mmCIF file of C-alpha atoms in Angstrom:
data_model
loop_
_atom_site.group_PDB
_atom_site.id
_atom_site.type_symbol
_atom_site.label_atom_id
_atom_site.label_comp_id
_atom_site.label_asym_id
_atom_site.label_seq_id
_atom_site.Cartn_x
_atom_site.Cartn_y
_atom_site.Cartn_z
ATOM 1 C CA UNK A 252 1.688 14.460 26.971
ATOM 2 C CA UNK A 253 1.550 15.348 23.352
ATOM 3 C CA UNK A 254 5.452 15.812 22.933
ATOM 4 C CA UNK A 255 5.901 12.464 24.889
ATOM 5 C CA UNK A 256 3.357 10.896 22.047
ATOM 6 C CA UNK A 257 5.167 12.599 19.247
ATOM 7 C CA UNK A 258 8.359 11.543 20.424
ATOM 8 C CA UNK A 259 7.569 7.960 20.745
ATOM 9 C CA UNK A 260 5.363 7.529 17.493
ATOM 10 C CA UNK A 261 8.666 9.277 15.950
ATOM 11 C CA UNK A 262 10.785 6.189 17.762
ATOM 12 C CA UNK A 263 8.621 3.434 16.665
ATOM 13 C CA UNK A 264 8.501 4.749 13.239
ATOM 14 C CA UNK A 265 12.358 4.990 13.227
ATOM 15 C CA UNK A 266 12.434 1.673 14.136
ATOM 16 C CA UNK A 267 9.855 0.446 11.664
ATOM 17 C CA UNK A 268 11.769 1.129 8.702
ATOM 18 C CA UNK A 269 14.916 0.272 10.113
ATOM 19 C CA UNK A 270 13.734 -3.237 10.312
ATOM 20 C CA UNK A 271 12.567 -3.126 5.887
ATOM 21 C CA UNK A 272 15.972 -3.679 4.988
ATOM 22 C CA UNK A 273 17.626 -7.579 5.287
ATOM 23 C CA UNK A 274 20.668 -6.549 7.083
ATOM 24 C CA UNK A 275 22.045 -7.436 11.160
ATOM 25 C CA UNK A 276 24.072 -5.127 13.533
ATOM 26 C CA UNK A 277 26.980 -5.161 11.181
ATOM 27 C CA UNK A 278 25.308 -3.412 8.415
ATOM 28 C CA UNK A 279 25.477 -6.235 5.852
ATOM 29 C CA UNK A 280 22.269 -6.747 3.993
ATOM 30 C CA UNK A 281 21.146 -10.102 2.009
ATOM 31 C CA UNK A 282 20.498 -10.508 -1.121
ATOM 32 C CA UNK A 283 18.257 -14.301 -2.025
ATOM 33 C CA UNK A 284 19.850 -16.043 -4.737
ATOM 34 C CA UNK A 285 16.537 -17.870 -4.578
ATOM 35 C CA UNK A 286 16.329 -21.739 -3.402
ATOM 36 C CA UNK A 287 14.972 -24.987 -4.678
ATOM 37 C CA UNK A 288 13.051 -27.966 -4.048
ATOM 38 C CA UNK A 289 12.451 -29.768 -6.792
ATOM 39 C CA UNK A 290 13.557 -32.545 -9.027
ATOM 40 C CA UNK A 291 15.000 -30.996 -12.005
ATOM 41 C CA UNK A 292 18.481 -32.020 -12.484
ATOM 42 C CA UNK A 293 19.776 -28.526 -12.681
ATOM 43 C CA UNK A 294 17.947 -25.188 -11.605
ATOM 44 C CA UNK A 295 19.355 -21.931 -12.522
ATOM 45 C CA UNK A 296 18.436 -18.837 -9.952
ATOM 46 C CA UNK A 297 16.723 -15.944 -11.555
ATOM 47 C CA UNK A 298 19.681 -13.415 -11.758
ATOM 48 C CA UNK A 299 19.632 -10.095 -9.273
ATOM 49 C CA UNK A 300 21.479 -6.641 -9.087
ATOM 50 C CA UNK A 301 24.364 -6.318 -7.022
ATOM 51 C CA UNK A 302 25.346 -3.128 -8.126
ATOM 52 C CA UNK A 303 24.649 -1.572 -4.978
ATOM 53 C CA UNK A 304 26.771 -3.468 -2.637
ATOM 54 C CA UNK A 305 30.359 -2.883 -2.231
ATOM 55 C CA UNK A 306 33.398 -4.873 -0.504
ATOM 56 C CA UNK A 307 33.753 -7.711 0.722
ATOM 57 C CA UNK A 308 31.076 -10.005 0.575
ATOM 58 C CA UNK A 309 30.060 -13.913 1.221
ATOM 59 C CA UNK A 310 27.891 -16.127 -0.714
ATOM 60 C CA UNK A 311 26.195 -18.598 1.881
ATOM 61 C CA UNK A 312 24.659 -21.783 0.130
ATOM 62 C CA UNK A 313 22.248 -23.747 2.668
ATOM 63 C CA UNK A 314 21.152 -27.190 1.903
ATOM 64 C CA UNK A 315 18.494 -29.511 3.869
ATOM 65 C CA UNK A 316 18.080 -33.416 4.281
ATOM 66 C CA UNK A 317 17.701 -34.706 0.768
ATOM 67 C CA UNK A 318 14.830 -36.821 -0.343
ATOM 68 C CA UNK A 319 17.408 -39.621 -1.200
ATOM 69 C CA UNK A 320 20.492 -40.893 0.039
ATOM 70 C CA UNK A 321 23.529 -40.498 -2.072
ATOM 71 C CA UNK A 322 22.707 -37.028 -3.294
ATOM 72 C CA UNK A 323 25.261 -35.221 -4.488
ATOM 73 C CA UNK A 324 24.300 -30.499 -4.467
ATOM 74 C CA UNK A 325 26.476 -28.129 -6.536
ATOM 75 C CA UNK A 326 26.023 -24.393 -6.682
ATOM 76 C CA UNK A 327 27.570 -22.435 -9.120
ATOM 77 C CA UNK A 328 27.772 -18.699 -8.328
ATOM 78 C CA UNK A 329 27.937 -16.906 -11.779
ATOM 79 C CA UNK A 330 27.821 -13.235 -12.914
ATOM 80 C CA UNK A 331 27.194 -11.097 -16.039
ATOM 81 C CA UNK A 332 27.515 -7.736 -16.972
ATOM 82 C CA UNK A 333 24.356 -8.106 -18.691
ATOM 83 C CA UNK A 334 20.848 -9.761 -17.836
ATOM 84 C CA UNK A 335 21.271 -12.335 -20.778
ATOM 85 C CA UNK A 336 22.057 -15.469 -19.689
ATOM 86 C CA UNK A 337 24.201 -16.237 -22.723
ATOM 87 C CA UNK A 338 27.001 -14.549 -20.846
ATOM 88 C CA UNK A 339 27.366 -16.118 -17.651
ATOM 89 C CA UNK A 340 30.540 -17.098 -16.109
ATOM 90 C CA UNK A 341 31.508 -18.969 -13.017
ATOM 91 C CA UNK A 342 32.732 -15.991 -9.971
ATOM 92 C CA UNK A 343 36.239 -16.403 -9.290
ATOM 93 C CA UNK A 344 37.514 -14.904 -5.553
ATOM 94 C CA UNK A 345 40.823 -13.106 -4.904
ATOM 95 C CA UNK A 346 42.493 -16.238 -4.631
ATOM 96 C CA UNK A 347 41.551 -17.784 -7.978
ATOM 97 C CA UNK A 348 39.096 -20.071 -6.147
ATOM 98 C CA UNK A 349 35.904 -20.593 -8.197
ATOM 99 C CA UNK A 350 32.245 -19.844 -6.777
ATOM 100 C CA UNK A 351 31.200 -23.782 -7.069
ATOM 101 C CA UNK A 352 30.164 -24.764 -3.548
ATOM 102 C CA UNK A 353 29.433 -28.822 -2.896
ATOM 103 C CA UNK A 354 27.996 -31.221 -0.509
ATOM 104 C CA UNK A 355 28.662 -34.600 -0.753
ATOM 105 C CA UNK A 356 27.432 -37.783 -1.114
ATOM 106 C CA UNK A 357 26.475 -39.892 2.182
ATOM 107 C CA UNK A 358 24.985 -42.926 3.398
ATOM 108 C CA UNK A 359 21.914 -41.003 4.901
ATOM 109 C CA UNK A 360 19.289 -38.409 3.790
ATOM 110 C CA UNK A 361 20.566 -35.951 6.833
ATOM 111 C CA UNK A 362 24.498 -36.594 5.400
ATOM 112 C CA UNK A 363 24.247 -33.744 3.038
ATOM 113 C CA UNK A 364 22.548 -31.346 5.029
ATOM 114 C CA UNK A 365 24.638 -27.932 6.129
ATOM 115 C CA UNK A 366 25.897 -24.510 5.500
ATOM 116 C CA UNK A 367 28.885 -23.715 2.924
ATOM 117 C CA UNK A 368 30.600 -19.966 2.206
ATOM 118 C CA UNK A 369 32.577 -19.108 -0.579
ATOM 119 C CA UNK A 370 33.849 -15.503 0.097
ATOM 120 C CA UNK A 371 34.605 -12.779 -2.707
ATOM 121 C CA UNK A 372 35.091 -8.999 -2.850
ATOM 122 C CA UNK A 373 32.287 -7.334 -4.996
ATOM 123 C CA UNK A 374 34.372 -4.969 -6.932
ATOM 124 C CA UNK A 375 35.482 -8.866 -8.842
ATOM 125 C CA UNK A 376 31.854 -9.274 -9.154
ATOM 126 C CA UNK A 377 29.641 -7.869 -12.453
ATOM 127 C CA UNK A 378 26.501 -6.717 -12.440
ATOM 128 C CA UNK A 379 24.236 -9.320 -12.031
ATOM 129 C CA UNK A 380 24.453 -12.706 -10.168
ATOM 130 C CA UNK A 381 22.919 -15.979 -9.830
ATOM 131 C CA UNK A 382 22.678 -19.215 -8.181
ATOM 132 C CA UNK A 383 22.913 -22.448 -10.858
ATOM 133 C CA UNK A 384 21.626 -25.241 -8.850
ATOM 134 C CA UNK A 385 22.768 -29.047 -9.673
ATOM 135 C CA UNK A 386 21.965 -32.558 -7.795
ATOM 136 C CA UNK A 387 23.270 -35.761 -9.002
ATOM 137 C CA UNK A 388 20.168 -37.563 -8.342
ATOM 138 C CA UNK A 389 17.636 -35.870 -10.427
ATOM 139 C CA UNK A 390 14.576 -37.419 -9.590
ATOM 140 C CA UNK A 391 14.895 -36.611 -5.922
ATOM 141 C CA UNK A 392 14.928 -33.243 -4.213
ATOM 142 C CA UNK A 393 17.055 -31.411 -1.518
ATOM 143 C CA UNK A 394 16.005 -28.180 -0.407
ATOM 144 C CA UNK A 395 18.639 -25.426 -1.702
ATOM 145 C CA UNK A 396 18.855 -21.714 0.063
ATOM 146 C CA UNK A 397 21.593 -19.412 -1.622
ATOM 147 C CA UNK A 398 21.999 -15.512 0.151
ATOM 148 C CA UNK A 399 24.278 -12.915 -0.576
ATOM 149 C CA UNK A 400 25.823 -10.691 1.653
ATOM 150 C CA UNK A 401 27.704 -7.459 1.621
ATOM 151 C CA UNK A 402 27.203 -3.932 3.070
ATOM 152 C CA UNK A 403 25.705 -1.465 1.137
ATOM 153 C CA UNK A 404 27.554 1.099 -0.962
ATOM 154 C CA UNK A 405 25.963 3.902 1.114
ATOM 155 C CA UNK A 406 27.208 2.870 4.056
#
């Protein structure tokens, strides 16, 4: 009875920590750009370490019903060696494509509302990353959700 106790408390622990880390079946963990809901005109993300992530990875930018219709939501992924954010630049992919992801304008609140990806291999990535967040309506709000995601380097 003891080794059967042993060996499941030993299971459920196993499990336990498995679940701390943000990551799915695949082995890619997320990293939150942060999000926003409020009515500056432009937000910019608090910046985060991506030094321990390694090929290929996709930035997902989620947006909800806006406050307003019309309202136009830009994120600009940008990176810096450095955590000063005198130094930022827009992330460029493989393909030359810059990390500026938009929704359009629409007739209705619910228009807007989605998921984008803009896809980019971390080794074209620096240090540090962030989300700059930017509606054309800034009195009004649309809830902004910006991930990262990429396997770990020690996988």
């Amino acid at each position: 009875m003891k080794k059967y106790i042993i060996i499941r408390i030993a299971a459920v622990a196993g499990l336990m920590s498995a679940r701390l880390h943000a990551g799915d079946a695949n082995q890619m963990h997320y990293v939150y750009l942060g999000t926003s809901q409020n009515t500056n005109a432009t937000t910019t993300g608090t910046a985060v370490d991506i030094s321990a992530y390694k090929g290929n990875g996709t930035f997902v930018f989620s947006r909800g019903d806006s406050t307003v219709t019309n309202q136009e939501v830009t994120v600009t992924i940008q990176h810096s060696a450095v955590l000063n954010f005198a130094t930022y630049a827009t992330v460029t992919n493989i393909s030359g494509t810059a990390g500026v992801m938009t929704f359009g304008t629409g007739t209705s609140v619910s228009s807007g509302s989605g998921v984008l990806t803009f896809p980019c291999d971390t080794g074209r990535l620096r240090k540090y990353v962030r989300a700059v967040y930017a509606q054309s309506v800034p009195d009004e709000s649309a809830p902004v959700s910006v991930l990262f995601v990429a396997p770990f380097k020690s996988q």
